[in-house]
Amino acid sequence: MRLDKFLANMGYGSRKEVKISVKKKKITVNNEVVRKADIHIDPDKDEVAFNGTIIEYKANIYIMLNKPGGYLSATEDSKQKTVLDLIAERDKVLEPFPVGRLDKDTEGLLLLTNDGQLAHDLLSPNKHITKTYIAKLDRDISDHDVQLFEKGITLDDGYITKPAVLRRIEDKEVEIKITEGKFHQIKRMFEALDNKVLYLKRVAMGNVQLDESLKLGEYRELTEEEWQQLQQK
Ligand code: URA
């Protein structure tokens, strides 16, 4: 890989800026000051340092975002804010994209990555990844509602949902676990029961829980353990 690409990917400026850093003798490869930005290096073997700090190369980025309402789960939009607007420039270098969608008004756990294989696996209907949500509702839920969620609910387009687990937290607040991701699925499931979702938040995907220390709009990279948990799915 070219040295300037390596450094640009790791957030050390554009290729032009990397060239300037090279001129300023800020970059070493295997302890030798580099004179040209376009030399080839092996990210697995060569030790690249910037101002004396060794740079660990990573090809992929895995982000956990606590999505606030008001942002589209998209990488760009001509009019509206997207979740990428919440990500710092240096974390966008590897071009992460949202894994699936949360509605504009839905809050909570949204993963972003540039790892197409993982994104594909997590979204694949065959993998049955459980997604856990908290919903606040317009009307009380009943035991009958819980049973209907278990049996499957017929949506407005005739689709019958796979069994879902509904747990009452309060009369108008529930935890829901679904394994599918149909358009507006949870809102439509409650609409079919003549109820209405007033607030929706995703709190887990598989075994990976939303880090509650993240304020709305904040994010962090996944830990190695969380990453492993997602891979195992
Ligand atoms: N179900 C919905 O209705 N909306 C979401 O954002 C996620 C699941």
PDB file of C-alpha atoms and ligand atoms in Angstrom:
ATOM      1  CA  MET A   1       0.000   0.000   0.000  1.00  0.00           C
ATOM      2  CA  ARG A   2       1.181   3.528  -0.712  1.00  0.00           C
ATOM      3  CA  LEU A   3       2.397   5.392   2.346  1.00  0.00           C
ATOM      4  CA  ASP A   4       0.246   8.464   1.635  1.00  0.00           C
ATOM      5  CA  LYS A   5      -2.878   6.280   1.334  1.00  0.00           C
ATOM      6  CA  PHE A   6      -2.010   4.473   4.562  1.00  0.00           C
ATOM      7  CA  LEU A   7      -1.647   7.766   6.420  1.00  0.00           C
ATOM      8  CA  ALA A   8      -4.718   9.334   4.842  1.00  0.00           C
ATOM      9  CA  ASN A   9      -6.796   6.256   5.761  1.00  0.00           C
ATOM     10  CA  MET A  10      -5.599   6.491   9.332  1.00  0.00           C
ATOM     11  CA  GLY A  11      -6.715  10.106   9.541  1.00  0.00           C
ATOM     12  CA  TYR A  12      -3.346  11.841   9.154  1.00  0.00           C
ATOM     13  CA  GLY A  13      -4.610  14.334   6.595  1.00  0.00           C
ATOM     14  CA  SER A  14      -5.243  14.314   2.868  1.00  0.00           C
ATOM     15  CA  ARG A  15      -2.593  12.951   0.545  1.00  0.00           C
ATOM     16  CA  LYS A  16      -1.501  16.550  -0.077  1.00  0.00           C
ATOM     17  CA  GLU A  17      -1.134  17.140   3.659  1.00  0.00           C
ATOM     18  CA  VAL A  18       0.780  13.881   4.029  1.00  0.00           C
ATOM     19  CA  LYS A  19       3.225  15.151   1.388  1.00  0.00           C
ATOM     20  CA  ILE A  20       3.802  18.256   3.494  1.00  0.00           C
ATOM     21  CA  SER A  21       4.355  16.116   6.601  1.00  0.00           C
ATOM     22  CA  VAL A  22       6.913  14.087   4.647  1.00  0.00           C
ATOM     23  CA  LYS A  23       8.719  17.285   3.627  1.00  0.00           C
ATOM     24  CA  LYS A  24       8.776  18.310   7.291  1.00  0.00           C
ATOM     25  CA  LYS A  25      10.412  14.946   8.097  1.00  0.00           C
ATOM     26  CA  LYS A  26       7.589  13.990  10.463  1.00  0.00           C
ATOM     27  CA  ILE A  27       7.192  10.475   9.103  1.00  0.00           C
ATOM     28  CA  THR A  28       9.406   7.461   9.582  1.00  0.00           C
ATOM     29  CA  VAL A  29       9.141   3.928   8.253  1.00  0.00           C
ATOM     30  CA  ASN A  30      11.088   1.393  10.297  1.00  0.00           C
ATOM     31  CA  ASN A  31      12.824   4.304  12.067  1.00  0.00           C
ATOM     32  CA  GLU A  32      14.071   5.848   8.818  1.00  0.00           C
ATOM     33  CA  VAL A  33      12.894   9.336   7.914  1.00  0.00           C
ATOM     34  CA  VAL A  34      10.861   9.111   4.736  1.00  0.00           C
ATOM     35  CA  ARG A  35      11.626  11.411   1.781  1.00  0.00           C
ATOM     36  CA  LYS A  36       8.753  10.503  -0.553  1.00  0.00           C
ATOM     37  CA  ALA A  37       5.057  10.123   0.214  1.00  0.00           C
ATOM     38  CA  ASP A  38       4.325   7.640  -2.569  1.00  0.00           C
ATOM     39  CA  ILE A  39       6.621   4.807  -1.491  1.00  0.00           C
ATOM     40  CA  HIS A  40       5.036   1.417  -0.933  1.00  0.00           C
ATOM     41  CA  ILE A  41       4.830  -0.109   2.507  1.00  0.00           C
ATOM     42  CA  ASP A  42       3.443  -3.325   3.962  1.00  0.00           C
ATOM     43  CA  PRO A  43       0.982  -2.318   6.722  1.00  0.00           C
ATOM     44  CA  ASP A  44       1.433  -5.712   8.411  1.00  0.00           C
ATOM     45  CA  LYS A  45       5.228  -5.596   8.575  1.00  0.00           C
ATOM     46  CA  ASP A  46       6.497  -2.035   8.324  1.00  0.00           C
ATOM     47  CA  GLU A  47       6.445   0.253  11.340  1.00  0.00           C
ATOM     48  CA  VAL A  48       5.141   3.659  10.351  1.00  0.00           C
ATOM     49  CA  ALA A  49       5.392   6.534  12.818  1.00  0.00           C
ATOM     50  CA  PHE A  50       4.126  10.100  12.778  1.00  0.00           C
ATOM     51  CA  ASN A  51       6.064  12.502  14.983  1.00  0.00           C
ATOM     52  CA  GLY A  52       7.502   9.448  16.708  1.00  0.00           C
ATOM     53  CA  THR A  53       4.120   7.830  17.438  1.00  0.00           C
ATOM     54  CA  ILE A  54       3.686   4.399  15.870  1.00  0.00           C
ATOM     55  CA  ILE A  55       0.510   4.071  13.808  1.00  0.00           C
ATOM     56  CA  GLU A  56      -1.463   0.832  14.014  1.00  0.00           C
ATOM     57  CA  TYR A  57      -3.135   0.152  10.696  1.00  0.00           C
ATOM     58  CA  LYS A  58      -6.772  -0.865  10.589  1.00  0.00           C
ATOM     59  CA  ALA A  59      -8.742  -1.504   7.464  1.00  0.00           C
ATOM     60  CA  ASN A  60     -12.155  -1.498   9.102  1.00  0.00           C
ATOM     61  CA  ILE A  61     -14.036   0.719  11.481  1.00  0.00           C
ATOM     62  CA  TYR A  62     -16.942  -0.349  13.709  1.00  0.00           C
ATOM     63  CA  ILE A  63     -18.902   2.409  15.416  1.00  0.00           C
ATOM     64  CA  MET A  64     -21.699   2.307  17.994  1.00  0.00           C
ATOM     65  CA  LEU A  65     -23.779   5.492  17.782  1.00  0.00           C
ATOM     66  CA  ASN A  66     -26.523   6.582  20.159  1.00  0.00           C
ATOM     67  CA  LYS A  67     -28.687   8.006  17.406  1.00  0.00           C
ATOM     68  CA  PRO A  68     -30.809  11.018  18.288  1.00  0.00           C
ATOM     69  CA  GLY A  69     -34.142  11.775  16.635  1.00  0.00           C
ATOM     70  CA  GLY A  70     -34.030  14.079  13.615  1.00  0.00           C
ATOM     71  CA  TYR A  71     -31.275  12.263  11.708  1.00  0.00           C
ATOM     72  CA  LEU A  72     -31.685   9.985   8.696  1.00  0.00           C
ATOM     73  CA  SER A  73     -29.940   6.604   8.697  1.00  0.00           C
ATOM     74  CA  ALA A  74     -28.140   7.396   5.458  1.00  0.00           C
ATOM     75  CA  THR A  75     -24.724   8.577   4.356  1.00  0.00           C
ATOM     76  CA  GLU A  76     -25.971  11.691   2.574  1.00  0.00           C
ATOM     77  CA  ASP A  77     -29.098  13.640   1.815  1.00  0.00           C
ATOM     78  CA  SER A  78     -29.546  16.896  -0.071  1.00  0.00           C
ATOM     79  CA  LYS A  79     -31.892  18.421   2.526  1.00  0.00           C
ATOM     80  CA  GLN A  80     -31.863  16.549   5.800  1.00  0.00           C
ATOM     81  CA  LYS A  81     -29.259  15.768   8.419  1.00  0.00           C
ATOM     82  CA  THR A  82     -27.843  12.251   8.321  1.00  0.00           C
ATOM     83  CA  VAL A  83     -26.133  10.173  10.999  1.00  0.00           C
ATOM     84  CA  LEU A  84     -22.826  10.788   9.186  1.00  0.00           C
ATOM     85  CA  ASP A  85     -23.144  14.432  10.278  1.00  0.00           C
ATOM     86  CA  LEU A  86     -22.567  13.145  13.827  1.00  0.00           C
ATOM     87  CA  ILE A  87     -19.278  11.444  12.948  1.00  0.00           C
ATOM     88  CA  ALA A  88     -15.986  13.345  13.157  1.00  0.00           C
ATOM     89  CA  GLU A  89     -14.018  13.781   9.921  1.00  0.00           C
ATOM     90  CA  ARG A  90     -11.159  11.574  11.126  1.00  0.00           C
ATOM     91  CA  ASP A  91     -13.604   8.699  11.727  1.00  0.00           C
ATOM     92  CA  LYS A  92     -15.149   9.134   8.288  1.00  0.00           C
ATOM     93  CA  VAL A  93     -11.911   8.478   6.427  1.00  0.00           C
ATOM     94  CA  LEU A  94     -12.659   4.746   6.189  1.00  0.00           C
ATOM     95  CA  GLU A  95     -16.162   5.563   4.919  1.00  0.00           C
ATOM     96  CA  PRO A  96     -18.456   3.923   7.475  1.00  0.00           C
ATOM     97  CA  PHE A  97     -22.130   3.558   6.601  1.00  0.00           C
ATOM     98  CA  PRO A  98     -25.123   2.704   8.790  1.00  0.00           C
ATOM     99  CA  VAL A  99     -25.949  -0.992   9.180  1.00  0.00           C
ATOM    100  CA  GLY A 100     -29.634  -0.936   8.311  1.00  0.00           C
ATOM    101  CA  ARG A 101     -32.008   1.835   9.224  1.00  0.00           C
ATOM    102  CA  LEU A 102     -33.652   3.373  12.202  1.00  0.00           C
ATOM    103  CA  ASP A 103     -36.511   5.757  11.412  1.00  0.00           C
ATOM    104  CA  LYS A 104     -35.708   9.448  11.534  1.00  0.00           C
ATOM    105  CA  ASP A 105     -37.486   9.814  14.887  1.00  0.00           C
ATOM    106  CA  THR A 106     -36.109   6.576  16.406  1.00  0.00           C
ATOM    107  CA  GLU A 107     -33.274   6.858  18.899  1.00  0.00           C
ATOM    108  CA  GLY A 108     -30.628   4.475  20.147  1.00  0.00           C
ATOM    109  CA  LEU A 109     -28.181   1.875  18.942  1.00  0.00           C
ATOM    110  CA  LEU A 110     -27.057   2.263  15.362  1.00  0.00           C
ATOM    111  CA  LEU A 111     -23.946   0.499  14.116  1.00  0.00           C
ATOM    112  CA  LEU A 112     -21.842   2.048  11.395  1.00  0.00           C
ATOM    113  CA  THR A 113     -19.062   0.211   9.621  1.00  0.00           C
ATOM    114  CA  ASN A 114     -17.221  -0.055   6.320  1.00  0.00           C
ATOM    115  CA  ASP A 115     -17.214  -3.853   6.677  1.00  0.00           C
ATOM    116  CA  GLY A 116     -19.670  -4.862   3.981  1.00  0.00           C
ATOM    117  CA  GLN A 117     -19.600  -8.531   4.933  1.00  0.00           C
ATOM    118  CA  LEU A 118     -20.536  -7.877   8.563  1.00  0.00           C
ATOM    119  CA  ALA A 119     -23.265  -5.433   7.535  1.00  0.00           C
ATOM    120  CA  HIS A 120     -24.659  -7.987   5.115  1.00  0.00           C
ATOM    121  CA  ASP A 121     -24.593 -10.745   7.742  1.00  0.00           C
ATOM    122  CA  LEU A 122     -26.308  -8.589  10.355  1.00  0.00           C
ATOM    123  CA  LEU A 123     -29.069  -7.601   7.959  1.00  0.00           C
ATOM    124  CA  SER A 124     -29.592 -11.014   6.411  1.00  0.00           C
ATOM    125  CA  PRO A 125     -33.112 -12.278   7.218  1.00  0.00           C
ATOM    126  CA  ASN A 126     -31.688 -15.812   7.534  1.00  0.00           C
ATOM    127  CA  LYS A 127     -29.457 -14.870  10.459  1.00  0.00           C
ATOM    128  CA  HIS A 128     -32.346 -13.827  12.726  1.00  0.00           C
ATOM    129  CA  ILE A 129     -30.369 -11.258  14.671  1.00  0.00           C
ATOM    130  CA  THR A 130     -32.505 -10.167  17.604  1.00  0.00           C
ATOM    131  CA  LYS A 131     -33.065  -6.439  17.840  1.00  0.00           C
ATOM    132  CA  THR A 132     -34.314  -5.097  21.152  1.00  0.00           C
ATOM    133  CA  TYR A 133     -36.319  -1.888  21.446  1.00  0.00           C
ATOM    134  CA  ILE A 134     -38.046   0.140  24.125  1.00  0.00           C
ATOM    135  CA  ALA A 135     -41.327   1.703  23.023  1.00  0.00           C
ATOM    136  CA  LYS A 136     -43.640   4.169  24.705  1.00  0.00           C
ATOM    137  CA  LEU A 137     -47.211   3.781  23.582  1.00  0.00           C
ATOM    138  CA  ASP A 138     -50.387   5.766  23.365  1.00  0.00           C
ATOM    139  CA  ARG A 139     -52.523   3.105  25.044  1.00  0.00           C
ATOM    140  CA  ASP A 140     -51.965   0.430  27.706  1.00  0.00           C
ATOM    141  CA  ILE A 141     -50.868  -2.961  26.464  1.00  0.00           C
ATOM    142  CA  SER A 142     -52.767  -6.094  27.456  1.00  0.00           C
ATOM    143  CA  ASP A 143     -51.805  -9.721  28.010  1.00  0.00           C
ATOM    144  CA  HIS A 144     -53.640 -10.411  24.782  1.00  0.00           C
ATOM    145  CA  ASP A 145     -51.242  -8.055  22.943  1.00  0.00           C
ATOM    146  CA  VAL A 146     -48.307 -10.040  24.366  1.00  0.00           C
ATOM    147  CA  GLN A 147     -49.828 -13.251  22.984  1.00  0.00           C
ATOM    148  CA  LEU A 148     -50.489 -11.692  19.598  1.00  0.00           C
ATOM    149  CA  PHE A 149     -46.863 -10.569  19.347  1.00  0.00           C
ATOM    150  CA  GLU A 150     -45.805 -14.155  20.096  1.00  0.00           C
ATOM    151  CA  LYS A 151     -48.121 -15.561  17.435  1.00  0.00           C
ATOM    152  CA  GLY A 152     -47.281 -13.029  14.726  1.00  0.00           C
ATOM    153  CA  ILE A 153     -49.165  -9.920  13.701  1.00  0.00           C
ATOM    154  CA  THR A 154     -50.699  -9.250  10.311  1.00  0.00           C
ATOM    155  CA  LEU A 155     -49.425  -5.900   9.056  1.00  0.00           C
ATOM    156  CA  ASP A 156     -51.312  -3.485   6.809  1.00  0.00           C
ATOM    157  CA  ASP A 157     -49.849  -5.125   3.676  1.00  0.00           C
ATOM    158  CA  GLY A 158     -50.904  -8.637   4.766  1.00  0.00           C
ATOM    159  CA  TYR A 159     -47.417  -9.713   5.917  1.00  0.00           C
ATOM    160  CA  ILE A 160     -47.469 -11.849   9.064  1.00  0.00           C
ATOM    161  CA  THR A 161     -44.580 -11.010  11.361  1.00  0.00           C
ATOM    162  CA  LYS A 162     -42.327 -13.663  12.887  1.00  0.00           C
ATOM    163  CA  PRO A 163     -42.832 -14.333  16.613  1.00  0.00           C
ATOM    164  CA  ALA A 164     -41.760 -11.346  18.694  1.00  0.00           C
ATOM    165  CA  VAL A 165     -41.356 -11.012  22.437  1.00  0.00           C
ATOM    166  CA  LEU A 166     -43.196  -8.211  24.173  1.00  0.00           C
ATOM    167  CA  ARG A 167     -42.429  -7.479  27.812  1.00  0.00           C
ATOM    168  CA  ARG A 168     -44.398  -4.935  29.774  1.00  0.00           C
ATOM    169  CA  ILE A 169     -42.263  -2.408  31.682  1.00  0.00           C
ATOM    170  CA  GLU A 170     -45.170  -0.135  32.544  1.00  0.00           C
ATOM    171  CA  ASP A 171     -48.731   0.039  31.231  1.00  0.00           C
ATOM    172  CA  LYS A 172     -47.651   2.144  28.272  1.00  0.00           C
ATOM    173  CA  GLU A 173     -43.992   1.149  28.057  1.00  0.00           C
ATOM    174  CA  VAL A 174     -42.655  -2.115  26.659  1.00  0.00           C
ATOM    175  CA  GLU A 175     -39.519  -3.947  25.622  1.00  0.00           C
ATOM    176  CA  ILE A 176     -39.820  -5.645  22.234  1.00  0.00           C
ATOM    177  CA  LYS A 177     -37.531  -8.205  20.656  1.00  0.00           C
ATOM    178  CA  ILE A 178     -37.868  -8.782  16.922  1.00  0.00           C
ATOM    179  CA  THR A 179     -35.722 -10.742  14.502  1.00  0.00           C
ATOM    180  CA  GLU A 180     -36.794  -8.967  11.322  1.00  0.00           C
ATOM    181  CA  GLY A 181     -36.442  -5.462   9.995  1.00  0.00           C
ATOM    182  CA  LYS A 182     -39.471  -4.659   7.861  1.00  0.00           C
ATOM    183  CA  PHE A 183     -40.112  -1.012   7.055  1.00  0.00           C
ATOM    184  CA  HIS A 184     -41.489   0.760  10.190  1.00  0.00           C
ATOM    185  CA  GLN A 185     -42.030  -2.723  11.593  1.00  0.00           C
ATOM    186  CA  ILE A 186     -42.647  -1.959  15.252  1.00  0.00           C
ATOM    187  CA  LYS A 187     -44.825   1.054  14.556  1.00  0.00           C
ATOM    188  CA  ARG A 188     -46.896  -0.995  12.142  1.00  0.00           C
ATOM    189  CA  MET A 189     -47.175  -3.915  14.590  1.00  0.00           C
ATOM    190  CA  PHE A 190     -48.707  -1.622  17.195  1.00  0.00           C
ATOM    191  CA  GLU A 191     -50.895   0.108  14.635  1.00  0.00           C
ATOM    192  CA  ALA A 192     -52.320  -3.318  13.778  1.00  0.00           C
ATOM    193  CA  LEU A 193     -53.339  -3.579  17.445  1.00  0.00           C
ATOM    194  CA  ASP A 194     -54.942  -0.151  17.348  1.00  0.00           C
ATOM    195  CA  ASN A 195     -52.147   1.376  19.396  1.00  0.00           C
ATOM    196  CA  LYS A 196     -49.501   3.955  18.487  1.00  0.00           C
ATOM    197  CA  VAL A 197     -45.767   4.187  19.151  1.00  0.00           C
ATOM    198  CA  LEU A 198     -45.014   7.602  20.629  1.00  0.00           C
ATOM    199  CA  TYR A 199     -41.316   6.974  21.263  1.00  0.00           C
ATOM    200  CA  LEU A 200     -38.943   4.267  20.069  1.00  0.00           C
ATOM    201  CA  LYS A 201     -35.376   3.453  21.043  1.00  0.00           C
ATOM    202  CA  ARG A 202     -33.184   0.506  20.042  1.00  0.00           C
ATOM    203  CA  VAL A 203     -31.172  -0.804  22.972  1.00  0.00           C
ATOM    204  CA  ALA A 204     -29.466  -3.922  21.576  1.00  0.00           C
ATOM    205  CA  MET A 205     -28.521  -5.798  18.420  1.00  0.00           C
ATOM    206  CA  GLY A 206     -27.779  -9.434  19.154  1.00  0.00           C
ATOM    207  CA  ASN A 207     -25.751  -9.460  22.367  1.00  0.00           C
ATOM    208  CA  VAL A 208     -24.372  -5.978  21.825  1.00  0.00           C
ATOM    209  CA  GLN A 209     -26.074  -3.486  24.135  1.00  0.00           C
ATOM    210  CA  LEU A 210     -26.257   0.258  23.652  1.00  0.00           C
ATOM    211  CA  ASP A 211     -23.620   1.831  25.896  1.00  0.00           C
ATOM    212  CA  GLU A 212     -25.826   3.949  28.137  1.00  0.00           C
ATOM    213  CA  SER A 213     -22.896   6.241  28.938  1.00  0.00           C
ATOM    214  CA  LEU A 214     -23.151   7.551  25.366  1.00  0.00           C
ATOM    215  CA  LYS A 215     -25.330  10.637  25.291  1.00  0.00           C
ATOM    216  CA  LEU A 216     -27.640  11.116  22.320  1.00  0.00           C
ATOM    217  CA  GLY A 217     -25.472  11.900  19.296  1.00  0.00           C
ATOM    218  CA  GLU A 218     -22.318  10.444  20.865  1.00  0.00           C
ATOM    219  CA  TYR A 219     -20.491   7.387  19.577  1.00  0.00           C
ATOM    220  CA  ARG A 220     -17.515   5.169  20.189  1.00  0.00           C
ATOM    221  CA  GLU A 221     -15.789   2.325  18.437  1.00  0.00           C
ATOM    222  CA  LEU A 222     -16.889  -1.199  19.338  1.00  0.00           C
ATOM    223  CA  THR A 223     -14.702  -3.059  21.792  1.00  0.00           C
ATOM    224  CA  GLU A 224     -12.967  -6.232  20.619  1.00  0.00           C
ATOM    225  CA  GLU A 225     -15.461  -8.248  22.681  1.00  0.00           C
ATOM    226  CA  GLU A 226     -18.492  -6.564  21.122  1.00  0.00           C
ATOM    227  CA  TRP A 227     -17.004  -7.071  17.688  1.00  0.00           C
ATOM    228  CA  GLN A 228     -16.488 -10.786  18.423  1.00  0.00           C
ATOM    229  CA  GLN A 229     -20.096 -11.082  19.567  1.00  0.00           C
ATOM    230  CA  LEU A 230     -21.337  -9.661  16.298  1.00  0.00           C
ATOM    231  CA  GLN A 231     -19.061 -11.929  14.250  1.00  0.00           C
ATOM    232  CA  GLN A 232     -20.443 -14.997  15.999  1.00  0.00           C
ATOM    233  CA  LYS A 233     -23.973 -14.260  14.830  1.00  0.00           C
TER     234      LYS A 233
HETATM  235  N1  URA B   1     -39.382  -0.349  13.843  1.00  0.00           N
HETATM  236  C1  URA B   1     -39.862   0.880  13.540  1.00  0.00           C
HETATM  237  O1  URA B   1     -41.060   1.074  13.387  1.00  0.00           O
HETATM  238  N2  URA B   1     -38.979   1.887  13.426  1.00  0.00           N
HETATM  239  C2  URA B   1     -37.653   1.758  13.614  1.00  0.00           C
HETATM  240  O2  URA B   1     -36.907   2.733  13.510  1.00  0.00           O
HETATM  241  C3  URA B   1     -37.178   0.474  13.936  1.00  0.00           C
HETATM  242  C4  URA B   1     -38.057  -0.563  14.033  1.00  0.00           C
END
